[in-house]
mmCIF file of C-alpha atoms in Angstrom:
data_model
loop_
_atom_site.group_PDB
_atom_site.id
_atom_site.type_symbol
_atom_site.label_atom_id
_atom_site.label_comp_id
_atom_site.label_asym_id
_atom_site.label_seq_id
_atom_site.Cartn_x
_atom_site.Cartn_y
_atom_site.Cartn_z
ATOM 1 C CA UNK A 264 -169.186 15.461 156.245
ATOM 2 C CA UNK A 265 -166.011 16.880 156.071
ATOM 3 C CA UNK A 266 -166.314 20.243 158.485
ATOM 4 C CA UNK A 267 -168.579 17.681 160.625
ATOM 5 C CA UNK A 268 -165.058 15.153 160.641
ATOM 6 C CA UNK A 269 -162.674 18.821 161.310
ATOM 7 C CA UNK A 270 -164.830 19.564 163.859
ATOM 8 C CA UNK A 271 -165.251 16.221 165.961
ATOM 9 C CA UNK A 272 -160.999 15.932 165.473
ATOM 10 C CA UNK A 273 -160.795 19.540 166.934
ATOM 11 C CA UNK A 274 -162.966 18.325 170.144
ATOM 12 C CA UNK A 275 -160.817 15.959 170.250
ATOM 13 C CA UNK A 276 -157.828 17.383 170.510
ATOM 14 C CA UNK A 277 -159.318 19.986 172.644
ATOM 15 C CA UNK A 278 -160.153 17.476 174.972
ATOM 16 C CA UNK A 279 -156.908 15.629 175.181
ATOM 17 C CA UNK A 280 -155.070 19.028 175.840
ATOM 18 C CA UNK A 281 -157.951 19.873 178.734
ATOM 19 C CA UNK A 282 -157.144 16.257 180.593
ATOM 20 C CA UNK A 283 -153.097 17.484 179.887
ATOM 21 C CA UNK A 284 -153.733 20.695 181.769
ATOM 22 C CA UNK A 285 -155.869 19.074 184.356
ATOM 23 C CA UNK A 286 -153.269 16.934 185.035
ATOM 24 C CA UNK A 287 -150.217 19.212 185.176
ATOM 25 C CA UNK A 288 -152.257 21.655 187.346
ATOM 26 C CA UNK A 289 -153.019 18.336 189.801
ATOM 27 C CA UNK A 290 -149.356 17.635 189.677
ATOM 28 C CA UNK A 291 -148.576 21.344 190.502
ATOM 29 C CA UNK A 292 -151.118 21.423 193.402
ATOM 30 C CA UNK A 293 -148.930 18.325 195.144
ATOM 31 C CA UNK A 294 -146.313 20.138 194.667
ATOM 32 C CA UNK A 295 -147.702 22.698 196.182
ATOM 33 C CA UNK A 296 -148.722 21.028 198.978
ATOM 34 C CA UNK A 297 -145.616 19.254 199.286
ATOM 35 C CA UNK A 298 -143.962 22.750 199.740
ATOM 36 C CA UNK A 299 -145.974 23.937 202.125
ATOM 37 C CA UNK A 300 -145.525 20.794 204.670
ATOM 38 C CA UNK A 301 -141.552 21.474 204.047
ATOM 39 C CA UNK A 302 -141.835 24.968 204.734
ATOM 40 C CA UNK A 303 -144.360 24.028 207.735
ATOM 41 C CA UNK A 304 -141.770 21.612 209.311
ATOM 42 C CA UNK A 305 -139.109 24.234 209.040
ATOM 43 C CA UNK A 306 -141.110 26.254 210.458
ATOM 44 C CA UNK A 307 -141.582 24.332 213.494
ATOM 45 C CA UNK A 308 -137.620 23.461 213.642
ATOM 46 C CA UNK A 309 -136.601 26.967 213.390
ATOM 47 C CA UNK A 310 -138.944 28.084 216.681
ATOM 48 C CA UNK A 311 -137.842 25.683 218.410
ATOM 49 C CA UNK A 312 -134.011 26.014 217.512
ATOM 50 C CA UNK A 313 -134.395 30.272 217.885
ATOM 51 C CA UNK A 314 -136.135 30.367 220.876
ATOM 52 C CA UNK A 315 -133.754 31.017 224.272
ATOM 53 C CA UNK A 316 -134.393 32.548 227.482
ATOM 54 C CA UNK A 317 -134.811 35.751 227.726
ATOM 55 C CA UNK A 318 -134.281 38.105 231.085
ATOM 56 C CA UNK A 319 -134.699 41.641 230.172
ATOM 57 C CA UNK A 320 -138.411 43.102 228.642
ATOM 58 C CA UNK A 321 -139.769 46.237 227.477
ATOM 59 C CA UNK A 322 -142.056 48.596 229.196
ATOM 60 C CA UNK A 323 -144.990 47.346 227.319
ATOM 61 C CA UNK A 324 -147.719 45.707 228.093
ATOM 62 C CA UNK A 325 -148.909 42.160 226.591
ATOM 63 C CA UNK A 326 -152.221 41.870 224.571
ATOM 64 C CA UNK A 327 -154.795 39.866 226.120
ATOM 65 C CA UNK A 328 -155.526 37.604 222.498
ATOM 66 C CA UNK A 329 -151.460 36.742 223.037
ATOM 67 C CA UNK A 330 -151.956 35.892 226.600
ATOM 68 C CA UNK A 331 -155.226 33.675 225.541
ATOM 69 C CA UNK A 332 -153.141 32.076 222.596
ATOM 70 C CA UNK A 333 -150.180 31.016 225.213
ATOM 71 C CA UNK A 334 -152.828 29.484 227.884
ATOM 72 C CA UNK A 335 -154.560 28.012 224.525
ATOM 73 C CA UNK A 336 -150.574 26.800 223.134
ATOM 74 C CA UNK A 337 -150.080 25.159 227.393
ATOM 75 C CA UNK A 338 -153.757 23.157 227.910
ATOM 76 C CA UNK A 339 -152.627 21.798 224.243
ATOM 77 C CA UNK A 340 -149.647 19.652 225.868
ATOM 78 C CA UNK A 341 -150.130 15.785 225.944
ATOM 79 C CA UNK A 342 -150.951 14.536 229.238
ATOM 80 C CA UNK A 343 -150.861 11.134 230.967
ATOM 81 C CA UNK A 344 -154.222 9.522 230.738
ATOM 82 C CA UNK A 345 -155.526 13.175 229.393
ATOM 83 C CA UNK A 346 -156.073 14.017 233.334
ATOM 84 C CA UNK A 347 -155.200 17.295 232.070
ATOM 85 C CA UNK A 348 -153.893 18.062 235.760
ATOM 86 C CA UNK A 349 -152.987 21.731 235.303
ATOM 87 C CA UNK A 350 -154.435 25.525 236.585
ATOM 88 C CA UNK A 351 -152.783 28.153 235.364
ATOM 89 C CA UNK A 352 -152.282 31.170 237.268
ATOM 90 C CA UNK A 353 -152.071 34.595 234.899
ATOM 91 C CA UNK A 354 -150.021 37.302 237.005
ATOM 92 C CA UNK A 355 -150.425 40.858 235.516
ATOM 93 C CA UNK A 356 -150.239 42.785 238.901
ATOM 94 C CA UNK A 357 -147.383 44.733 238.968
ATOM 95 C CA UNK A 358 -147.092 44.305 243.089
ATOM 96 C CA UNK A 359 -147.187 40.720 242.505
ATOM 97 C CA UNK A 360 -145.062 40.698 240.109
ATOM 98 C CA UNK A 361 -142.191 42.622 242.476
ATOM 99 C CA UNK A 362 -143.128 40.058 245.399
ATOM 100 C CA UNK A 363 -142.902 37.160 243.047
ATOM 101 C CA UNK A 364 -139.266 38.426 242.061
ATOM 102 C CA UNK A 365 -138.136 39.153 245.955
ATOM 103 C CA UNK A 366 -139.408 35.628 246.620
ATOM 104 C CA UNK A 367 -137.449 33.577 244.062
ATOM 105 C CA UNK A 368 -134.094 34.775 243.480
ATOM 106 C CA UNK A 369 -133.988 33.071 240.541
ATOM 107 C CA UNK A 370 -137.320 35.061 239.091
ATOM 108 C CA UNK A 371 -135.712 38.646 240.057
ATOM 109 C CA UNK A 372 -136.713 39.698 236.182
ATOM 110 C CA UNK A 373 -140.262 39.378 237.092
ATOM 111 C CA UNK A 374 -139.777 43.133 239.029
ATOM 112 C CA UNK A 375 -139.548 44.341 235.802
ATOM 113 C CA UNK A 376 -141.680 42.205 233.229
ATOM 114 C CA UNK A 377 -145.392 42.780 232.480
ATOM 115 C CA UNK A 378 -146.105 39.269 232.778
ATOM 116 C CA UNK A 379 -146.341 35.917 234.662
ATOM 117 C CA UNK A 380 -148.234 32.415 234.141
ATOM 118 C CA UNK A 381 -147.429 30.083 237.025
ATOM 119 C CA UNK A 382 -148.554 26.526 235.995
ATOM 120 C CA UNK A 383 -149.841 24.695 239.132
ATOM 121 C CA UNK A 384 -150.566 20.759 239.479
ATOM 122 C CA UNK A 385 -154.302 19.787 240.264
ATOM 123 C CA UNK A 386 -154.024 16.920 242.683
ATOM 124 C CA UNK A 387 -158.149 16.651 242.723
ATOM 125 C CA UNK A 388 -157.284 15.351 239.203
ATOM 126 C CA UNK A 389 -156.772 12.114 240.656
ATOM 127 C CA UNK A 390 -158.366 9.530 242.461
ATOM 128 C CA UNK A 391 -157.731 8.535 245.948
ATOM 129 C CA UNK A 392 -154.943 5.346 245.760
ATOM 130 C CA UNK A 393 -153.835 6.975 241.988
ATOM 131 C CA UNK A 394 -150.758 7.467 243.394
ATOM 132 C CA UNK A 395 -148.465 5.817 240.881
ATOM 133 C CA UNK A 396 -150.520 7.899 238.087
ATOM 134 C CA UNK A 397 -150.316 11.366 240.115
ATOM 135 C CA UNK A 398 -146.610 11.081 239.666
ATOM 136 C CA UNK A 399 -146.846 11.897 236.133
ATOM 137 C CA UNK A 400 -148.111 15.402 236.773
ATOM 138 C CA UNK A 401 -144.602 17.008 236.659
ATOM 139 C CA UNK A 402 -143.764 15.605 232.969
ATOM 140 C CA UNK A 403 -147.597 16.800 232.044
ATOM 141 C CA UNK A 404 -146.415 20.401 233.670
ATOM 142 C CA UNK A 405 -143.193 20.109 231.809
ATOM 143 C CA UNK A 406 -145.214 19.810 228.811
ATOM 144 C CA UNK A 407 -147.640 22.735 229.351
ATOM 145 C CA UNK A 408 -144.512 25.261 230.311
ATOM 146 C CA UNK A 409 -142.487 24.352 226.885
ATOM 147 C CA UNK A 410 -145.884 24.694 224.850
ATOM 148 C CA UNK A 411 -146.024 28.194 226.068
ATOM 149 C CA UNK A 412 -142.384 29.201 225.357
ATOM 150 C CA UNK A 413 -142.437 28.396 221.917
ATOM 151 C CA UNK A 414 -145.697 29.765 221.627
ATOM 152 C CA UNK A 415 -144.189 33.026 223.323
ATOM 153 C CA UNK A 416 -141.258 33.028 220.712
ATOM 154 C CA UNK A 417 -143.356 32.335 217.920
ATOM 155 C CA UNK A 418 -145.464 35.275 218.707
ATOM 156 C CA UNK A 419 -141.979 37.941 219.124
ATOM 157 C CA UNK A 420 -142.187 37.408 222.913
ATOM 158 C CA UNK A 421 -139.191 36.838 225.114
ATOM 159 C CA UNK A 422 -139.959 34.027 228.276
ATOM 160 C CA UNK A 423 -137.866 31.970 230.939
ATOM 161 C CA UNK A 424 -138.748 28.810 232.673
ATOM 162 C CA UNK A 425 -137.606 29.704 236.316
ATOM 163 C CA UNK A 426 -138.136 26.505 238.924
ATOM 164 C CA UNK A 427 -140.528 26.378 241.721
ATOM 165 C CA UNK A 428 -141.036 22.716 242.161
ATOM 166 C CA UNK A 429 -139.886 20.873 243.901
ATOM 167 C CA UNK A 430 -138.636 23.544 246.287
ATOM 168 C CA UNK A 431 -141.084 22.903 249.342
ATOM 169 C CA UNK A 432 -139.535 26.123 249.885
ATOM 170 C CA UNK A 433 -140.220 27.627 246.968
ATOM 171 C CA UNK A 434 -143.751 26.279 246.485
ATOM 172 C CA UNK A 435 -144.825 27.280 250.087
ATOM 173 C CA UNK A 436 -144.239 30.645 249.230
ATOM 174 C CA UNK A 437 -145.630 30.983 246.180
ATOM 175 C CA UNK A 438 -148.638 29.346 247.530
ATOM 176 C CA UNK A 439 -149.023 31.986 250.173
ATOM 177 C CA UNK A 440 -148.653 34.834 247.823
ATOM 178 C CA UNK A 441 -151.139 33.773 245.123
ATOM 179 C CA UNK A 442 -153.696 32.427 248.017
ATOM 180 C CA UNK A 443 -153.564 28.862 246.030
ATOM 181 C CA UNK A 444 -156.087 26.636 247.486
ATOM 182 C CA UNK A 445 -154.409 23.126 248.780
ATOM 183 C CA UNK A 446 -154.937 21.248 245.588
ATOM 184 C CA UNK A 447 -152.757 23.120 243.596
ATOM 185 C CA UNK A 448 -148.990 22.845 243.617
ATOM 186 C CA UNK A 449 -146.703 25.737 241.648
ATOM 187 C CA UNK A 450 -144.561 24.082 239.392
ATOM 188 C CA UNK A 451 -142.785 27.248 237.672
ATOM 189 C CA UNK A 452 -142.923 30.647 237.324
ATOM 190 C CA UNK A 453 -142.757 31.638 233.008
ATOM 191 C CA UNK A 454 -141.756 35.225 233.394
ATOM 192 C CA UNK A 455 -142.848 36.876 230.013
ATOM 193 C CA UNK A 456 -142.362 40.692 228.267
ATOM 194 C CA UNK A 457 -141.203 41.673 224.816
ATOM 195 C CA UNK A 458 -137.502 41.318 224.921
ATOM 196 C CA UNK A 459 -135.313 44.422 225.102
ATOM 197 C CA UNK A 460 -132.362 43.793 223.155
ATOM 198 C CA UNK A 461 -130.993 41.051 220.714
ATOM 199 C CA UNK A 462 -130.412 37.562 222.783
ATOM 200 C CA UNK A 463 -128.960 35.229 220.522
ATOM 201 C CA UNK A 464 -129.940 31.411 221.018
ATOM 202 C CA UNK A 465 -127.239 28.831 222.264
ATOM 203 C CA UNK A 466 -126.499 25.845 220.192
ATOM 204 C CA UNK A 467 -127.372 22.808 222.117
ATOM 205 C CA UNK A 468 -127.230 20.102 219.442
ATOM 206 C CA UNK A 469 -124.313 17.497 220.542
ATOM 207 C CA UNK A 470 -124.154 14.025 218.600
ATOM 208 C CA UNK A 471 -122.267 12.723 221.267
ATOM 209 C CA UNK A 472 -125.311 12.368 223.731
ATOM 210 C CA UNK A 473 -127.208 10.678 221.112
ATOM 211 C CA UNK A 474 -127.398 6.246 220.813
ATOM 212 C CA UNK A 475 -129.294 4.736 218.521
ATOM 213 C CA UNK A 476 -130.645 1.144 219.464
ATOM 214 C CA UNK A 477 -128.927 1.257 222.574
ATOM 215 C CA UNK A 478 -129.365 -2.864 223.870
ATOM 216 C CA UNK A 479 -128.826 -4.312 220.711
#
């Protein structure tokens, strides 16, 4: 009776201290998790506060799984009634590269990057009469071209946002050189390389321009 009463106290207490571990290691694993959405978020805050425009590449090429990822990181960008109104144009030619550059002054690093995505507007992404709805295609293009600078910093790239739209200009001739069928508008040129040298990001962060509850 005795070793029978010593032995059902000892399960006992080994079960108390099994639910105690269980428990701390529960606790622990929300920690855990906790943790790793803070380090997540700062993540996220840090790309987007480090990344800057960047003018000057290397003479290398860019791999085709980081090309995929920043097409993947652009058709990922919210989009007014998920129309989705965007084709985008991957320029790896090195002659069209050069042509691109003597055709936009304000793209002349493209002579010497290895890389170009031009994000064009779909107008057969609409309906006849959508009118008021096609507007929104710039914001959805603005969207797309941001996604894939981040993207392009997160991955040790270097990219700039140079305008095309809405330069009739601008988007006549870069309609003529990449033989863009009529539906498709250029909105931008993202000239893209692996940055040569150390460009240092510009703080941009100015209370001043910020009102909360503005009406009240």
């Amino acid at each position: 009776m005795k070793i029978s009463m010593i032995l059902n106290v000892a399960l006992g207490i080994a079960l108390v201290f099994l639910c105690y571990l269980v428990t701390i290691g529960k606790g622990k694993e929300k920690e855990q998790e906790q943790e790793q959405k803070q380090d997540s978020s700062e993540v996220v805050i840090n790309n987007i506060l480090q990344r800057t425009s960047i003018r000057s590449y290397e003479d290398r090429p860019v791999e085709k799984e980081k090309i995929e990822k920043l097409l993947r990181a652009g058709m990922a960008a919210p989009t007014a009634m998920n129309r989705q109104p965007w084709h985008l144009v991957v320029v790896r030619d090195r002659s069209l590269l050069q042509q691109i550059a003597g055709l936009c002054p304000n793209a002349s690093m493209a002579k010497d990057a290895p890389l170009a995505i031009v994000p064009c507007g779909d107008m057969n992404k609409y309906e006849e009469g959508e009118d008021g709805l096609r507007g929104f295609w710039p914001q959805d293009l603005s969207a797309v071209t941001e996604n894939i600078l981040l993207q392009a910093h997160a991955m040790g790239l270097g990219a700039v946002w140079t305008g095309t739209y809405p330069s009739e200009e601008r988007c006549k001739a870069m309609s003529q050189l990449l033989r863009l069928p009529s539906n498709l508008v250029p909105f931008c040129t993202i000239v893209i390389g692996y940055p040569k040298g150390d460009q240092q990001p510009k703080d941009k962060w100015d209370e001043s321009k910020v009102t909360y509850d503005m009406g009240k």
